[in-house]
Coordinates of C-alpha atoms in Angstrom, one line a residue:
M1 CA -3.6 17.7 28.8
L2 CA -2.0 15.5 31.5
N3 CA 1.6 16.2 32.5
K4 CA 2.4 12.9 30.9
T5 CA 0.9 11.8 27.5
R6 CA -1.2 8.7 28.0
I7 CA -1.8 6.6 24.9
V8 CA -4.3 3.8 25.2
I9 CA -4.4 1.0 22.6
I10 CA -7.7 -1.0 22.6
G11 CA -7.3 -4.4 21.0
I12 CA -3.8 -5.9 20.9
G13 CA -4.3 -8.1 17.8
G14 CA -2.4 -7.8 14.5
V15 CA -2.7 -4.1 14.2
G16 CA -2.8 -2.9 17.8
G17 CA -0.1 -5.4 18.9
Y18 CA 2.4 -4.5 16.2
F19 CA 2.1 -0.7 16.3
G20 CA 1.3 -0.7 20.1
G21 CA 4.3 -2.9 20.6
L22 CA 6.6 -0.3 18.9
L23 CA 5.1 2.5 21.0
S24 CA 5.5 0.5 24.2
K25 CA 9.1 -0.4 23.3
K26 CA 10.0 3.3 22.7
Y27 CA 8.3 4.7 25.7
T28 CA 9.0 1.9 28.1
S29 CA 10.2 4.2 30.9
G30 CA 6.8 5.8 31.2
N31 CA 8.5 9.1 32.2
D32 CA 6.9 11.2 29.5
V33 CA 4.5 8.8 27.7
E34 CA 2.5 6.1 29.3
V35 CA 1.4 3.3 26.9
V36 CA -1.6 1.3 28.0
F37 CA -2.8 -2.0 26.4
V38 CA -6.4 -3.2 26.7
A39 CA -6.5 -6.9 25.9
R40 CA -8.5 -10.0 27.0
G41 CA -8.1 -13.6 28.2
E42 CA -5.0 -15.6 27.8
H43 CA -3.4 -13.0 25.6
L44 CA -3.7 -10.4 28.4
K45 CA -2.3 -12.8 31.0
E46 CA 0.8 -13.6 28.9
I47 CA 1.4 -9.8 28.3
Q48 CA 1.0 -9.1 32.0
N49 CA 3.4 -12.0 33.0
K50 CA 6.0 -12.0 30.2
G51 CA 5.4 -8.9 28.1
L52 CA 4.3 -8.7 24.5
T53 CA 6.6 -10.4 21.9
V54 CA 6.6 -8.9 18.5
I55 CA 8.1 -10.9 15.6
K56 CA 8.9 -9.5 12.1
G57 CA 10.9 -11.8 9.9
N58 CA 14.1 -12.8 11.7
D59 CA 13.8 -9.9 14.2
S60 CA 11.8 -9.8 17.4
F61 CA 11.5 -7.9 20.6
V62 CA 9.7 -8.1 23.9
T63 CA 8.0 -5.1 25.6
K64 CA 6.0 -4.5 28.7
P65 CA 3.6 -1.6 28.5
Y66 CA 3.1 0.9 31.4
L67 CA -0.2 -1.0 32.1
A68 CA -1.9 -4.0 30.5
T69 CA -5.5 -4.5 31.6
D70 CA -9.1 -5.5 30.7
D71 CA -10.4 -3.1 33.4
Y72 CA -11.2 0.3 32.0
S73 CA -11.7 1.8 35.4
K74 CA -7.9 1.4 36.1
I75 CA -6.7 3.5 33.2
G76 CA -7.8 7.1 33.9
V77 CA -8.3 9.9 31.3
A78 CA -6.3 9.4 28.1
D79 CA -4.8 11.9 25.7
Y80 CA -5.0 9.4 22.7
I81 CA -7.2 6.3 22.4
I82 CA -6.2 4.1 19.5
I83 CA -8.9 1.6 18.7
C84 CA -7.9 -1.6 17.0
T85 CA -10.8 -3.9 17.7
K86 CA -12.8 -5.9 15.1
S87 CA -15.6 -3.8 13.6
Y88 CA -18.3 -6.0 15.3
D89 CA -16.8 -5.1 18.8
L90 CA -16.8 -1.3 18.2
K91 CA -20.1 -0.3 19.7
Q92 CA -19.7 -2.1 23.0
T93 CA -16.1 -0.9 23.2
I94 CA -17.1 2.8 22.8
E95 CA -19.5 2.5 25.7
K96 CA -16.7 1.3 27.9
L97 CA -14.4 4.2 26.9
K98 CA -16.5 7.0 28.3
P99 CA -14.6 7.3 31.7
L100 CA -11.3 7.6 29.7
I101 CA -12.5 10.6 27.6
N102 CA -12.5 14.3 28.4
H103 CA -12.9 17.4 26.1
S104 CA -9.3 17.0 24.7
T105 CA -9.1 13.3 24.3
I106 CA -8.5 12.2 20.7
L107 CA -9.9 8.9 19.4
L108 CA -8.3 7.2 16.4
P109 CA -9.9 4.0 15.0
F110 CA -7.9 1.7 12.9
L111 CA -10.6 -0.8 11.8
N112 CA -11.2 -2.6 8.6
G113 CA -14.0 -0.6 6.9
V114 CA -14.9 3.0 6.2
S115 CA -17.6 3.8 8.7
A116 CA -15.9 3.5 12.1
S117 CA -15.5 7.2 12.8
E118 CA -19.2 7.9 12.0
E119 CA -20.3 5.0 14.3
I120 CA -18.2 6.4 17.1
L121 CA -19.7 9.9 16.7
E122 CA -23.2 8.4 16.8
I123 CA -22.5 7.3 20.4
L124 CA -20.2 10.1 21.4
P125 CA -21.3 13.1 19.3
H126 CA -18.9 15.6 20.9
A127 CA -15.8 13.5 20.8
N128 CA -12.6 14.4 18.9
V129 CA -12.5 11.6 16.4
L130 CA -9.9 11.1 13.6
K131 CA -10.0 8.7 10.7
G132 CA -7.3 6.2 10.1
C133 CA -6.2 3.1 8.2
A134 CA -3.5 0.5 8.8
F135 CA -1.6 -1.4 6.1
I136 CA -0.1 -4.6 7.6
V137 CA -0.3 -8.4 7.4
S138 CA -0.1 -9.3 11.1
K139 CA -1.8 -11.6 13.6
I140 CA -1.7 -13.1 17.1
K141 CA 0.5 -16.1 16.6
S142 CA -0.3 -17.4 20.1
P143 CA -1.2 -15.6 23.4
G144 CA 1.3 -12.9 24.0
I145 CA 3.0 -13.1 20.6
I146 CA 2.3 -10.9 17.5
E147 CA 3.7 -12.0 14.2
N148 CA 4.0 -9.5 11.2
S149 CA 4.4 -11.6 8.1
G150 CA 3.9 -8.9 5.4
N151 CA 6.2 -6.6 3.5
I152 CA 4.3 -3.4 4.4
Q153 CA 3.5 -1.9 7.8
K154 CA 2.4 1.6 7.9
L155 CA -0.3 3.9 9.3
S156 CA -2.2 6.8 7.8
F157 CA -4.5 9.0 9.8
G158 CA -5.9 12.5 10.0
M159 CA -9.1 14.3 9.0
D160 CA -10.8 16.0 6.0
G161 CA -9.7 19.5 7.1
A162 CA -6.9 21.3 9.0
L163 CA -4.8 19.2 11.3
S164 CA -4.5 20.3 15.0
D165 CA -1.3 20.4 17.0
E166 CA -2.4 17.4 18.9
V167 CA -2.8 15.4 15.7
L168 CA 0.7 16.4 14.6
Q169 CA 2.0 15.5 18.1
L170 CA 0.6 12.0 17.8
K171 CA 2.3 11.6 14.4
D172 CA 5.6 12.7 15.9
L173 CA 5.3 10.2 18.8
M174 CA 4.6 7.4 16.4
F175 CA 7.4 8.4 14.0
D176 CA 9.9 8.5 16.9
A177 CA 8.8 5.0 17.8
G178 CA 9.8 3.7 14.4
I179 CA 6.4 3.6 12.9
D180 CA 6.0 4.4 9.2
V181 CA 3.2 7.0 9.6
T182 CA 1.7 9.7 7.5
V183 CA -1.0 12.3 8.4
S184 CA -3.4 13.8 5.9
D185 CA -5.9 16.6 5.7
K186 CA -7.7 14.5 3.0
I187 CA -7.8 11.2 4.9
S188 CA -11.0 9.9 3.2
T189 CA -8.9 9.3 0.1
A190 CA -6.4 7.0 1.9
I191 CA -9.2 5.2 3.8
W192 CA -11.2 4.4 0.7
E193 CA -8.1 3.4 -1.3
K194 CA -7.3 0.9 1.4
F195 CA -11.0 -0.2 1.4
I196 CA -10.9 -0.8 -2.3
F197 CA -8.1 -3.2 -1.6
I198 CA -9.2 -4.9 1.6
S199 CA -12.9 -5.4 0.9
P200 CA -12.4 -7.4 -2.3
T201 CA -9.5 -9.3 -0.7
A202 CA -11.5 -10.2 2.4
T203 CA -14.7 -11.0 0.4
S204 CA -13.0 -13.2 -2.2
T205 CA -10.7 -15.1 0.1
S206 CA -13.6 -15.8 2.5
Y207 CA -16.1 -16.7 -0.2
F208 CA -13.7 -19.0 -2.2
D209 CA -12.1 -20.3 1.1
S210 CA -8.6 -19.8 -0.4
T211 CA -5.4 -17.8 0.0
I212 CA -5.0 -14.6 -2.0
G213 CA -2.6 -16.3 -4.4
K214 CA -5.0 -19.1 -5.2
V215 CA -7.9 -16.7 -5.6
L216 CA -6.0 -14.6 -8.1
E217 CA -5.1 -17.7 -10.1
E218 CA -8.5 -19.2 -10.2
H219 CA -11.0 -16.3 -9.8
L220 CA -9.3 -13.2 -11.2
E221 CA -12.4 -12.1 -13.1
T222 CA -14.5 -12.0 -9.9
V223 CA -11.8 -10.1 -8.0
L224 CA -11.6 -7.5 -10.8
E225 CA -15.4 -7.1 -10.7
L226 CA -15.3 -6.6 -6.9
I227 CA -12.6 -3.9 -7.3
E228 CA -14.7 -2.1 -9.9
E229 CA -17.9 -2.2 -7.9
V230 CA -16.4 -0.8 -4.7
K231 CA -14.5 1.8 -6.7
N232 CA -17.8 2.9 -8.3
L233 CA -19.3 3.2 -4.8
A234 CA -16.4 5.5 -3.7
L235 CA -17.0 7.7 -6.8
A236 CA -20.7 7.8 -6.2
K237 CA -19.9 9.1 -2.7
D238 CA -17.7 11.8 -4.2
V239 CA -14.6 10.4 -2.7
T240 CA -11.4 11.5 -4.5
I241 CA -9.4 8.4 -5.6
S242 CA -6.5 7.8 -7.9
D243 CA -7.3 7.3 -11.6
D244 CA -5.3 4.1 -11.6
I245 CA -6.7 2.7 -8.3
S246 CA -7.8 -0.5 -10.0
D247 CA -4.4 -1.3 -11.3
K248 CA -2.7 -0.3 -8.1
T249 CA -5.1 -2.5 -6.1
L250 CA -4.5 -5.5 -8.2
N251 CA -0.7 -5.0 -8.1
T252 CA -0.9 -4.8 -4.3
M253 CA -2.8 -8.1 -4.2
K254 CA -0.2 -9.7 -6.5
S255 CA 2.7 -8.5 -4.3
M256 CA 1.3 -10.3 -1.3
P257 CA 2.8 -13.7 -0.4
Y258 CA 0.8 -16.5 -2.2
E259 CA -0.3 -18.2 1.1
V260 CA -1.6 -15.0 2.8
T261 CA -5.3 -14.7 3.5
S262 CA -7.5 -12.1 5.2
S263 CA -8.5 -11.8 8.9
M264 CA -12.1 -12.2 7.8
H265 CA -11.3 -15.5 6.1
R266 CA -9.4 -16.7 9.2
D267 CA -12.5 -15.9 11.3
Y268 CA -14.5 -18.2 8.9
L269 CA -11.9 -20.9 9.1
N270 CA -12.0 -20.7 12.9
Q271 CA -15.9 -20.9 12.7
K272 CA -16.2 -17.7 14.7
Q273 CA -19.8 -16.7 15.2
Q274 CA -18.9 -13.1 14.4
T275 CA -17.0 -11.9 11.4
E276 CA -16.5 -8.6 9.6
V277 CA -18.7 -9.5 6.7
E278 CA -21.2 -6.7 7.4
S279 CA -18.5 -3.9 7.4
L280 CA -16.4 -5.4 4.6
T281 CA -19.0 -6.9 2.2
G282 CA -22.5 -6.1 3.4
Y283 CA -21.7 -2.4 3.6
I284 CA -21.1 -2.2 -0.2
V285 CA -24.4 -4.0 -0.9
R286 CA -26.4 -1.7 1.4
E287 CA -24.7 1.6 0.2
A288 CA -25.0 0.6 -3.5
E289 CA -28.7 0.0 -3.0
K290 CA -29.1 3.4 -1.3
L291 CA -27.3 5.2 -4.1
G292 CA -29.0 3.2 -6.9
I293 CA -25.8 1.8 -8.3
A294 CA -25.1 -1.8 -9.5
A295 CA -23.0 -4.2 -7.4
P296 CA -24.1 -7.7 -8.6
T297 CA -20.9 -9.5 -7.7
Y298 CA -21.0 -8.1 -4.2
H299 CA -24.6 -9.2 -3.9
K300 CA -23.8 -12.7 -5.0
L301 CA -20.8 -13.2 -2.7
Y302 CA -22.5 -11.5 0.3
E303 CA -25.4 -13.9 0.1
G304 CA -23.0 -16.8 -0.1
L305 CA -21.0 -15.5 2.9
L306 CA -24.2 -15.1 5.0
K307 CA -25.1 -18.8 4.3
K308 CA -21.5 -19.8 5.2
K309 CA -21.9 -17.8 8.5
D310 CA -25.2 -19.5 9.3
R311 CA -23.5 -22.9 8.7
C312 CA -20.7 -21.9 11.2
K313 CA -23.4 -21.0 13.7
S314 CA -25.2 -24.3 13.4
L315 CA -21.9 -26.2 13.7
K316 CA -21.2 -24.3 16.9
I317 CA -24.6 -25.1 18.3
R318 CA -24.1 -28.8 17.8

């Protein structure tokens, strides 16, 4: 371990910006903990010039991390690397992280989906990789500004097995920064229970091109079918989930502000060429086929979303 603890946050969007902002604010002196942001473009320039502004309701704060950069060679070896990129950026990000990693570095992905840790280990088979999930409704409002518009903001991470002192230290560092954080030695349950919520939410809002409130009003049956299909996939994979997960998931959706949508839907609205459709929708289709279980609603919506993605690409080309 370094004399100082170095925490590197990759991707300063809704998740990395909010939780990274709290870490940066707490450890702003850099005496014991150095918080490094890796960001891009205008967002990075604003953070470098003015700091990162984090807004939650009527409260806000501005923080400058120890270092904000897009140059991995300037960072040095990290103790903890918190990865908050989009799932489609993960592979190229991992390749860039190699100079930051030694035998004791811990990697912690907070991505939408359930396969990030496995994907990291395919590229870095000897790395110390945790599993994690974030619960938050947050986004980049404009370059240099993160806005948290939800009523829940918490992190859960750990592994399926005994937790090391380094894992517990990271939890303490986050807790001291005001983050609502839990660690678990059965983390797959937490990750899949989040996935059972986020996958149907992202899939339905993107397919119906609507807010979560409108989707629940007009397409409740479809949402319930999506929840059941992804729940059945979790059970087929022998993941332990709550008996009442379907009701809990629907209640969580209903508790969200009517006008809220998903980050995947926002990517479709912005006609982005890349979306998280493969990790949030296609993953269920492919895994269900492998395991021989039915997922007809996911099949239908996945095909529709792929067509929508192709339309976005053709509009971009024109």
